[in-house]
Coordinates of C-alpha atoms in Angstrom, one line a residue:
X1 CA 118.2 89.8 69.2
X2 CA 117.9 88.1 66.1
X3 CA 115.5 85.9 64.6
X4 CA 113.1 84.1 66.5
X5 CA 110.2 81.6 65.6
X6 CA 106.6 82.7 66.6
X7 CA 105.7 79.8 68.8
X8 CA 102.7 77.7 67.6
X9 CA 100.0 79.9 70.1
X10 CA 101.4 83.4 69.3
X11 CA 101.2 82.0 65.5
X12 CA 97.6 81.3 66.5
X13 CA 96.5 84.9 67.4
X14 CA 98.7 86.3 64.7
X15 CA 96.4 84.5 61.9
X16 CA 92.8 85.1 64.2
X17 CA 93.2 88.8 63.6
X18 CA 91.0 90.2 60.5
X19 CA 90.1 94.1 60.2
X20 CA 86.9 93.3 62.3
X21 CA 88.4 91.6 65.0
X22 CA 91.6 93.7 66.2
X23 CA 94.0 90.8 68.1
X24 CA 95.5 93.4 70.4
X25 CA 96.3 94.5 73.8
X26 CA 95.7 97.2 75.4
X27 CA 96.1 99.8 78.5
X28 CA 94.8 103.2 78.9
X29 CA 97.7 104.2 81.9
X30 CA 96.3 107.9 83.4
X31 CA 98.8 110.2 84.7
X32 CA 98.6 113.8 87.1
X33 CA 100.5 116.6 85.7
X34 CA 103.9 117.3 87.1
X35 CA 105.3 121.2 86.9
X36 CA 107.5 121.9 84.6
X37 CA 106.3 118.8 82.8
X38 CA 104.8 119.6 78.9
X39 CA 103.4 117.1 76.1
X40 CA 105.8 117.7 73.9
X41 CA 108.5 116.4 76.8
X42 CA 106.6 113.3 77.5
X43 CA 106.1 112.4 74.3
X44 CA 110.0 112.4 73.2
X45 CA 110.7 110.4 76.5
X46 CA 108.1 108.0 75.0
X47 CA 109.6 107.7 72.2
X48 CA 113.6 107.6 73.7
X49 CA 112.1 104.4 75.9
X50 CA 109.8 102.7 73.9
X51 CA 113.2 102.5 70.9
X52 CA 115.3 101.2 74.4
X53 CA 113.4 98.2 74.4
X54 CA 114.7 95.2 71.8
X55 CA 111.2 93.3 71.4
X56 CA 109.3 96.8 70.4
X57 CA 111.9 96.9 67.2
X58 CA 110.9 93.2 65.8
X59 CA 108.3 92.8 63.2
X60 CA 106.8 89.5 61.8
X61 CA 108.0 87.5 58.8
X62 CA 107.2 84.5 56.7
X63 CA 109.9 82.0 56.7
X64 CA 110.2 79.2 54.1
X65 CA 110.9 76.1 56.9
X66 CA 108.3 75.3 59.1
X67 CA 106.2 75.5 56.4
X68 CA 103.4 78.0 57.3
X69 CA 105.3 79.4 59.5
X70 CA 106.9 82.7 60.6
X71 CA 109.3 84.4 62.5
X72 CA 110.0 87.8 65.1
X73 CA 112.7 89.6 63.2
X74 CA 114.6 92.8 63.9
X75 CA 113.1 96.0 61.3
X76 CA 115.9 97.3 59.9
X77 CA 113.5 100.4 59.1
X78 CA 112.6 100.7 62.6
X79 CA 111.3 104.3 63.0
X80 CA 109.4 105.2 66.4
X81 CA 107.6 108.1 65.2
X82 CA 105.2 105.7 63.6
X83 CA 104.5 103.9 66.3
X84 CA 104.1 106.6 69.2
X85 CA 102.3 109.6 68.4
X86 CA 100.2 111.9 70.1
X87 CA 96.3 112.9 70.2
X88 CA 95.0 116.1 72.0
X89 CA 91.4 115.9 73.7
X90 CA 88.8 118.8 73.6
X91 CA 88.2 120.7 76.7
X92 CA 85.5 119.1 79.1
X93 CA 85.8 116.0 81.0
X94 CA 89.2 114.7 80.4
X95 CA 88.6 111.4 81.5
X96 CA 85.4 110.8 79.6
X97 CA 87.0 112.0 76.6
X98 CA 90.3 110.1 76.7
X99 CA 88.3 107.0 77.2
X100 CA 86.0 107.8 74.1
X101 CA 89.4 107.8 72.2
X102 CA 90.7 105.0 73.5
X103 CA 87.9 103.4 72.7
X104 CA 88.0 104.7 68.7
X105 CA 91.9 104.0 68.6
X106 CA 91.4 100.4 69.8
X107 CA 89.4 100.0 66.8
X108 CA 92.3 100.4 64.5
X109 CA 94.0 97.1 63.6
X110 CA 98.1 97.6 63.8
X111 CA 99.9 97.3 60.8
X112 CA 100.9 94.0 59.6
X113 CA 104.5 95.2 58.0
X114 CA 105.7 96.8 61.0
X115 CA 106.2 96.3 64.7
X116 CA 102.6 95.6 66.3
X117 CA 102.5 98.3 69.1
X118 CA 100.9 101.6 69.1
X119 CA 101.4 104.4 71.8
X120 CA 99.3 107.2 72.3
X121 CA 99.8 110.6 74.0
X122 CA 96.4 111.4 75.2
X123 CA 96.2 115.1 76.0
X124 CA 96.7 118.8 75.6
X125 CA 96.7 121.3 78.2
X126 CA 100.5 121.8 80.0
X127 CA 99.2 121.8 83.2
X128 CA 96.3 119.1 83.1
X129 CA 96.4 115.3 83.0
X130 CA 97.2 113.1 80.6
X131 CA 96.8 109.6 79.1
X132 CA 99.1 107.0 77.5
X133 CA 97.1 103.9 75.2
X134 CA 99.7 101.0 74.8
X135 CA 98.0 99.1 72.2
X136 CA 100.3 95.6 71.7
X137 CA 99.5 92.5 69.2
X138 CA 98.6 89.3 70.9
X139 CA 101.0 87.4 69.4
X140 CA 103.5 89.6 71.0
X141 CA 102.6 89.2 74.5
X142 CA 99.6 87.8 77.1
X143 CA 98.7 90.1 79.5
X144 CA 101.4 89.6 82.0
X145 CA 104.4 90.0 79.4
X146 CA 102.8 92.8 77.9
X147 CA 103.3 94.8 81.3
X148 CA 106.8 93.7 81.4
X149 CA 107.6 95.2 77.9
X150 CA 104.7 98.1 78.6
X151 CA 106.8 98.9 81.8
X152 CA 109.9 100.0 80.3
X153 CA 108.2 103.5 79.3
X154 CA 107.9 104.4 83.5
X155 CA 111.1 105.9 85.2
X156 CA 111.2 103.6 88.0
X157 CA 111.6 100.5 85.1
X158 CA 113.4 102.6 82.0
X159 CA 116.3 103.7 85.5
X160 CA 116.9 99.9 86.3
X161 CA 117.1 98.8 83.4
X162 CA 119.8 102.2 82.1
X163 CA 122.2 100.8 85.0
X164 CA 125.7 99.1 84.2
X165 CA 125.9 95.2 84.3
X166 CA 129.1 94.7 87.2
X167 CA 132.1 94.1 85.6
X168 CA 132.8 90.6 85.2
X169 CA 129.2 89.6 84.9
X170 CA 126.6 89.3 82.7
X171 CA 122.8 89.7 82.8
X172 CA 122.3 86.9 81.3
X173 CA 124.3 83.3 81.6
X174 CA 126.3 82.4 78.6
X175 CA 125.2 79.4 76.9
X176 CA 125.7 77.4 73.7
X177 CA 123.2 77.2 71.4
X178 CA 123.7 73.2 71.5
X179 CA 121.1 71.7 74.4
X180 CA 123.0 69.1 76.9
X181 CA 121.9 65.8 75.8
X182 CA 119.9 65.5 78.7
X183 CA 117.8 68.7 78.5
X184 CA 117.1 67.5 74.6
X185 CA 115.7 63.6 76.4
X186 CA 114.1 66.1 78.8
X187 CA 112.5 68.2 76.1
X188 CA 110.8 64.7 74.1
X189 CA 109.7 63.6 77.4
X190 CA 108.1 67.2 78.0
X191 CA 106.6 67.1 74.5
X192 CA 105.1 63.8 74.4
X193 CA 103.7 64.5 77.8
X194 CA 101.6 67.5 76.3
X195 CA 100.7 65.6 73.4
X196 CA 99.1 63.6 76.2
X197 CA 97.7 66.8 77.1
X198 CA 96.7 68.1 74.4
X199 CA 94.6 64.9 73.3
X200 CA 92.7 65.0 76.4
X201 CA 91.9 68.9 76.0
X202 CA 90.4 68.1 72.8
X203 CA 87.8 65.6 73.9
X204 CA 87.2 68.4 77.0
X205 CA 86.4 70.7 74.0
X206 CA 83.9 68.7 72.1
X207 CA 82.1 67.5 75.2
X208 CA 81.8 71.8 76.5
X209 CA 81.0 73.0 73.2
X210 CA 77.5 74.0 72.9
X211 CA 75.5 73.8 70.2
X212 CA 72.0 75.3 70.5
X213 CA 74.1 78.5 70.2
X214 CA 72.0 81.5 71.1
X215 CA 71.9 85.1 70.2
X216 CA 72.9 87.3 73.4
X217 CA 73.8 90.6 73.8
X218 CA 77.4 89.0 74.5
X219 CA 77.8 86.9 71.0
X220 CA 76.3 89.3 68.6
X221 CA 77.9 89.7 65.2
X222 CA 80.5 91.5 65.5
X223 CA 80.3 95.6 64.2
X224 CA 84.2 96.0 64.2
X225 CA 83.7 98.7 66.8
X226 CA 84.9 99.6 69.9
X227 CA 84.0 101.1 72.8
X228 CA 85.7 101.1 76.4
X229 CA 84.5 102.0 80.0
X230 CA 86.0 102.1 82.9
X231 CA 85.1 101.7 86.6
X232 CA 87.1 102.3 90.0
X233 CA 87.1 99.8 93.1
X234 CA 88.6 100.2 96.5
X235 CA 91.0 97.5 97.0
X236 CA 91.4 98.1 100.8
X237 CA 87.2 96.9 100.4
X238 CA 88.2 94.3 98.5
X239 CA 90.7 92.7 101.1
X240 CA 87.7 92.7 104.1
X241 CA 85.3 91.0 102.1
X242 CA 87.8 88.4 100.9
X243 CA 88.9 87.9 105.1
X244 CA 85.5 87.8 105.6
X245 CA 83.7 85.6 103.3
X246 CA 86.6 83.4 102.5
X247 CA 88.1 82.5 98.9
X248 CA 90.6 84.7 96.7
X249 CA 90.3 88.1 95.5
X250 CA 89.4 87.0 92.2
X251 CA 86.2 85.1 92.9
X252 CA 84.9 88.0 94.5
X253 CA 85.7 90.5 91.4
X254 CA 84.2 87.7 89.3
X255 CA 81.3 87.5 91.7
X256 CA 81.0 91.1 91.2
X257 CA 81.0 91.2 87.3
X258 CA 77.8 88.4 87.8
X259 CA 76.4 90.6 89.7
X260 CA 76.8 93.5 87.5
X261 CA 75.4 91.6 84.7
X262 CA 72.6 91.3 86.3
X263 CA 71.8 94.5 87.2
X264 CA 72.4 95.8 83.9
X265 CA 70.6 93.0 82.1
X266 CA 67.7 94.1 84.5
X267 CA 67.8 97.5 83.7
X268 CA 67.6 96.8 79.8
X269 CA 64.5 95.0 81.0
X270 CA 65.8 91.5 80.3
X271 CA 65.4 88.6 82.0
X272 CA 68.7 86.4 82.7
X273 CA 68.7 83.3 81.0
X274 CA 68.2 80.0 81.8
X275 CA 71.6 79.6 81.3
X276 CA 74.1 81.9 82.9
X277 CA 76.7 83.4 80.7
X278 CA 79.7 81.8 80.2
X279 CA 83.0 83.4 80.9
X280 CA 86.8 82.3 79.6
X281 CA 89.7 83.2 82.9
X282 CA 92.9 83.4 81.5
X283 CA 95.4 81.4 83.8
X284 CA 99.2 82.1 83.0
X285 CA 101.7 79.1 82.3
X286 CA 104.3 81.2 83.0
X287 CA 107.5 79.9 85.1
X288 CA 109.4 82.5 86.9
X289 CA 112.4 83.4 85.3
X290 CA 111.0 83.0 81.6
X291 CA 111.1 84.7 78.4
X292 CA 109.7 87.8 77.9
X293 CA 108.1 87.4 74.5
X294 CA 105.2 85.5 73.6
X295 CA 102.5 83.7 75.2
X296 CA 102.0 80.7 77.8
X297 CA 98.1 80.9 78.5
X298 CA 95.7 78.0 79.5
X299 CA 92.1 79.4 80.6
X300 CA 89.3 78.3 83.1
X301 CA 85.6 77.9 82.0
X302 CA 83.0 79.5 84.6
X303 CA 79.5 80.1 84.4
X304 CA 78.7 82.9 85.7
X305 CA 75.6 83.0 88.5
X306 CA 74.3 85.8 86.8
X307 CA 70.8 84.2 87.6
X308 CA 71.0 84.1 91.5
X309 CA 69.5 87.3 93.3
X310 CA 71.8 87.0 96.3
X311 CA 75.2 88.7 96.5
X312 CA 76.5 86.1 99.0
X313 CA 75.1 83.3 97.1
X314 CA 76.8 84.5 93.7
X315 CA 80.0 84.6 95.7
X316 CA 79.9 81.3 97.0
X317 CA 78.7 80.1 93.6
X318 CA 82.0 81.6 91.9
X319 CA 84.1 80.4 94.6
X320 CA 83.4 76.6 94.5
X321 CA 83.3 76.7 90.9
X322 CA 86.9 78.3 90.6
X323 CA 87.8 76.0 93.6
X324 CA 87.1 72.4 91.1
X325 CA 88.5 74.4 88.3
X326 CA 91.9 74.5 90.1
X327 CA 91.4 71.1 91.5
X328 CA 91.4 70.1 87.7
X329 CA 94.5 72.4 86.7
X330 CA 94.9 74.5 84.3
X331 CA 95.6 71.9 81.7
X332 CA 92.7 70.1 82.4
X333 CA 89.5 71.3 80.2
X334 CA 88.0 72.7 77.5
X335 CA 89.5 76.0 78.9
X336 CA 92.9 74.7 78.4
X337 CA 91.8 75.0 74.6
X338 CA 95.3 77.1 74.2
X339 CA 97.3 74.1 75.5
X340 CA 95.7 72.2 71.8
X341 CA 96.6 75.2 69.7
X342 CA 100.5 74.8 70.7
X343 CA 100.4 71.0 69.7
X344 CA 99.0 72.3 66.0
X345 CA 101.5 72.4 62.5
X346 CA 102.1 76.0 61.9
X347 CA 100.1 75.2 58.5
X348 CA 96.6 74.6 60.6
X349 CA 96.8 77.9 62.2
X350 CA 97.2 79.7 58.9
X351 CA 94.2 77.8 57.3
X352 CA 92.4 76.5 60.1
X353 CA 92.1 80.0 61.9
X354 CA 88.8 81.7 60.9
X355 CA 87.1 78.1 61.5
X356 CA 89.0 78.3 65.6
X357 CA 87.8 81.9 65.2
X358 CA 84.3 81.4 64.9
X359 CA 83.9 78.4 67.3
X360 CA 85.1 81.0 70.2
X361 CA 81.2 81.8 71.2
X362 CA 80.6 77.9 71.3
X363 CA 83.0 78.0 74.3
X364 CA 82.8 80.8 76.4
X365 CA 80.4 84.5 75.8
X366 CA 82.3 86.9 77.2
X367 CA 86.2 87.1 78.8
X368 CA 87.1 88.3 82.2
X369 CA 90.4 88.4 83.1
X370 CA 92.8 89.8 85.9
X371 CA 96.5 91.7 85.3
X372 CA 98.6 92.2 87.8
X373 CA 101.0 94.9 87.8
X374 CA 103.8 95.9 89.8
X375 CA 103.0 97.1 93.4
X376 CA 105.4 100.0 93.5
X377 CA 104.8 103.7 92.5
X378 CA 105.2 104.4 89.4
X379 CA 105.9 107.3 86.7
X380 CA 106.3 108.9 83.4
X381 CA 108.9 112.4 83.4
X382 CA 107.8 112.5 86.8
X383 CA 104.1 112.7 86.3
X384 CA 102.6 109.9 88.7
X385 CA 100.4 107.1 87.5
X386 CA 97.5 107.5 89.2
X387 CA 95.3 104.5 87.4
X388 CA 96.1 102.0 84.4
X389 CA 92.8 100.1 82.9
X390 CA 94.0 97.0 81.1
X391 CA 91.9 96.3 77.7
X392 CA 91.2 92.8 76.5
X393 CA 90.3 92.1 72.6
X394 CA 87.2 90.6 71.5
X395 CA 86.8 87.3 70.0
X396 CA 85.1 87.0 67.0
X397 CA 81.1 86.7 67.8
X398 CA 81.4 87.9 71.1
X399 CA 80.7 91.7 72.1
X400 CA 82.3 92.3 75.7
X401 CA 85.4 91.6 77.6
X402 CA 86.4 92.4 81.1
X403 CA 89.8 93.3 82.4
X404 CA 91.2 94.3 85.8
X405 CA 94.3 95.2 87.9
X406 CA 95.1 96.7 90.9
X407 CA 97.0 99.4 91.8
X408 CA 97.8 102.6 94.1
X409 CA 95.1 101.4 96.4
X410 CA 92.4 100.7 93.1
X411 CA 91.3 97.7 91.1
X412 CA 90.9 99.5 87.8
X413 CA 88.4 97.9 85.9
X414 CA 89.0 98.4 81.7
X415 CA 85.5 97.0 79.5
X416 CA 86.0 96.3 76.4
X417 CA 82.7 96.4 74.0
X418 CA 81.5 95.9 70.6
X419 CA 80.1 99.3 70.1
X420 CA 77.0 98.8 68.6
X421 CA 75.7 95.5 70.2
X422 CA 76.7 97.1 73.9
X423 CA 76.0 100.8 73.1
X424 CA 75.1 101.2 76.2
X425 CA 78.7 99.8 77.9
X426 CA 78.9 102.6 80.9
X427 CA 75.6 101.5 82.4
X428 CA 78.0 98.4 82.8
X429 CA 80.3 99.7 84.3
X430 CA 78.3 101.9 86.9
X431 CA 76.5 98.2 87.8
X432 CA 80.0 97.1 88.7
X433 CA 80.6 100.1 91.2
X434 CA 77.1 99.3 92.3
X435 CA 77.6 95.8 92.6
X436 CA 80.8 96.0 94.4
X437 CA 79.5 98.8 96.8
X438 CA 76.7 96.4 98.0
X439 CA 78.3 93.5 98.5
X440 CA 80.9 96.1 100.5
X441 CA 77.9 96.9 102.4
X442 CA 76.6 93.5 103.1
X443 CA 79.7 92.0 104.6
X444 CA 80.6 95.7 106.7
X445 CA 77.0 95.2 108.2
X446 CA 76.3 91.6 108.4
X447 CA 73.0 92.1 106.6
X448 CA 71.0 89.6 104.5
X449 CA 70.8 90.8 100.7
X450 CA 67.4 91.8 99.3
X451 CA 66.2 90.4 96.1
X452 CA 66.1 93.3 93.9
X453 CA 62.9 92.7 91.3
X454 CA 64.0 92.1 87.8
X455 CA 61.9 93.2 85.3

């Protein structure tokens, strides 16, 4: 792997980033103990894996042509004891504790001169659990190539990927560096179509934008702190309300974070707004089969019905909005904002970005977003994972950010806070087990919702 050109949306998030406003991934991956299994093992197999894998060794550079541009190059002083290092936990609680330091760690911008990726060993006793925080740079990966580069740390991956190419083939195709003729008509067809695209996204932008811009809990100026909660659903729960109410699992968990909203705005004693919050759904652009680095991202825009009492009603709110947002497509919008920033000169992005950084909030309040993750079990030294919470950054201006995934039965549910404008983030996340236990209920016994008060 040599040198490669960040592509105009990765250059996007590498110039949004300022101390205050981290632009990283992140993933807080829980493990059970294993006998025989200490920290100091775990750690070196960290470290043995996370040096395996090519696009953990490449750093960012300036490059003369484009102009304003730069470039993924390999560190020739590559050394993975800076990057994966571990942190022991005081006795009590190990999961409240592991989460208050994933919380403080995620505050720590990565280092600009080196590989952006952090991993953290999160534990100390032998015999206990531990916790591994992947912390990648936007610009190196959305959500859904950041678990394909994450995944290379668990056996099941780090074993498939250690086995022999067959003789007399490769993994991947030869091929000259020299496109066929037709692929290069192909490509200028392609590119004036998203031109096209791109034109329309930025009238979509200017009609969405908002200007009577309002202080919320969700857009308050930003402390440059973090902190993270986490919540647990039942995803065999999730399934029967989805048969029976109709419409993906998605709009129900984005049902359920109106409804948490709700409740926890009501129990701050506030009043939901005239206008319901505003939330930004990451939609992946991916095709199967394509690179590993970088990002292909467009987004949906979706009020969220924070303001309607019923649970039912919230659902079906979520559901037909989502339903015309993928009537539209995903690069249709002022959601498809992304789509604009990979038509932009690399010189806009590295001038241009703390004015696209600050009109985030006129857009969208808060982002929710979903990861999926590989449905097999997995491990580390053969410690099981028993739970991985994905973590979203902030945007600048805007204090919360939802993530989820599913696995081994859960939907893990990772929040993302500023830490002074949501000090109070766990109260969140209890309202989303709430939520989601009474909207379980309401579907299991057919019963018409209540209207709680709200004070």
């Amino acid at each position: 792997m040599g040198t490669e050109l960040l592509a105009p949306l990765d250059l996007a998030f590498w110039h949004l980033e300022s101390d205050a406003h981290p632009m990283h991934l992140g993933a807080l991956a829980v493990f059970a103990p294993a006998p025989g299994v200490t920290p100091p093992h775990i750690l070196d197999l960290l470290r043995t894996r996370a040096a395996a894998i090519p696009r953990l060794r490449m750093c960012v550079r300036d490059v003369l042509l484009p102009v304003g541009g730069a470039a993924w190059t390999v560190d020739k002083d590559f050394d993975v004891h800076r990057h994966v290092r571990r942190v022991a936990v005081e006795d009590g609680d190990f999961m409240a504790e592991a989460t208050r330091l994933a919380g403080e760690l995620m505050e720590q911008p990565l280092g600009r001169g080196l590989p952006p990726w952090q991993m953290y060993l999160i534990g100390g006793a032998d015999d206990g659990p531990f916790a591994v925080l992947v912390k990648l740079h936007h610009a190196l990966a959305d959500g859904m190539r950041a678990v394909a580069i994450g995944a290379g740390i668990f056996d099941e991956i780090a074993a498939a990927a250690a086995r022999p190419t067959p003789r007399g083939r490769s993994a991947v195709p030869p091929r000259s560096w020299l496109p066929d003729p037709r692929e290069m008509a192909g490509m200028a067809l392609g590119r004036i179509g998203e031109v096209g695209r791109a034109l329309g996204v930025g009238a979509s932008v200017v009609r969405a934008g908002r200007l009577d811009l309002r202080s919320t809990a969700f857009t308050a100026p930003s402390s440059g702190t973090r902190r993270l909660a986490t919540a647990d659903l039942d995803a065999t729960a999730l399934q029967r309300i989805r048969r029976a109410e109709g419409g993906t699992a998605n709009d129900i968990l984005l049902a359920v974070v109106a409804g948490a909203l709700r409740r926890w705005m009501a129990g701050r004693g506030e009043v939901p707004a005239a206008t319901d919050p505003r939330a930004l759904v990451p939609v992946s652009r991916r095709r199967p089969g394509g690179a590993v680095s970088g990002n292909r991202l467009s987004a949906y825009l979706l009020d969220l019905p924070v303001g309607a009492a019923d649970p039912r009603e919230r659902l079906r709110t979520v559901r037909a909005a989502m339903d015309r947002n993928k009537a539209a497509g995903p690069l249709k919008g002022a959601g498809a904002v992304a789509v604009l920033a990979d038509q932009l000169h690399p010189l806009a992005h590295r001038f241009g970005a703390p004015l696209a950084a600050n009109a985030a909030r006129m857009l969208f309040d808060l982002l929710v977003t979903s990861v999926p993750l590989p449905r097999s079990a997995l491990s580390l030294g053969g410690c099981p994972l028993s739970a991985l919470y994905p973590m979203a950054p902030l945007a600048r201006g805007q204090s919360l950010a939802v993530a989820l995934s599913t696995y081994g039965g859960r939907v893990h549910v990772g929040l993302v806070a500023d830490g002074k404008a949501l000090p109070d983030l766990h109260r969140l996340a209890e309202a989303v087990q709430e939520e989601f236990e009474e909207l379980r209920e309401l579907v299991a016994g057919g019963r018409v919702a209540t209207p709680e008060p709200v004070a």
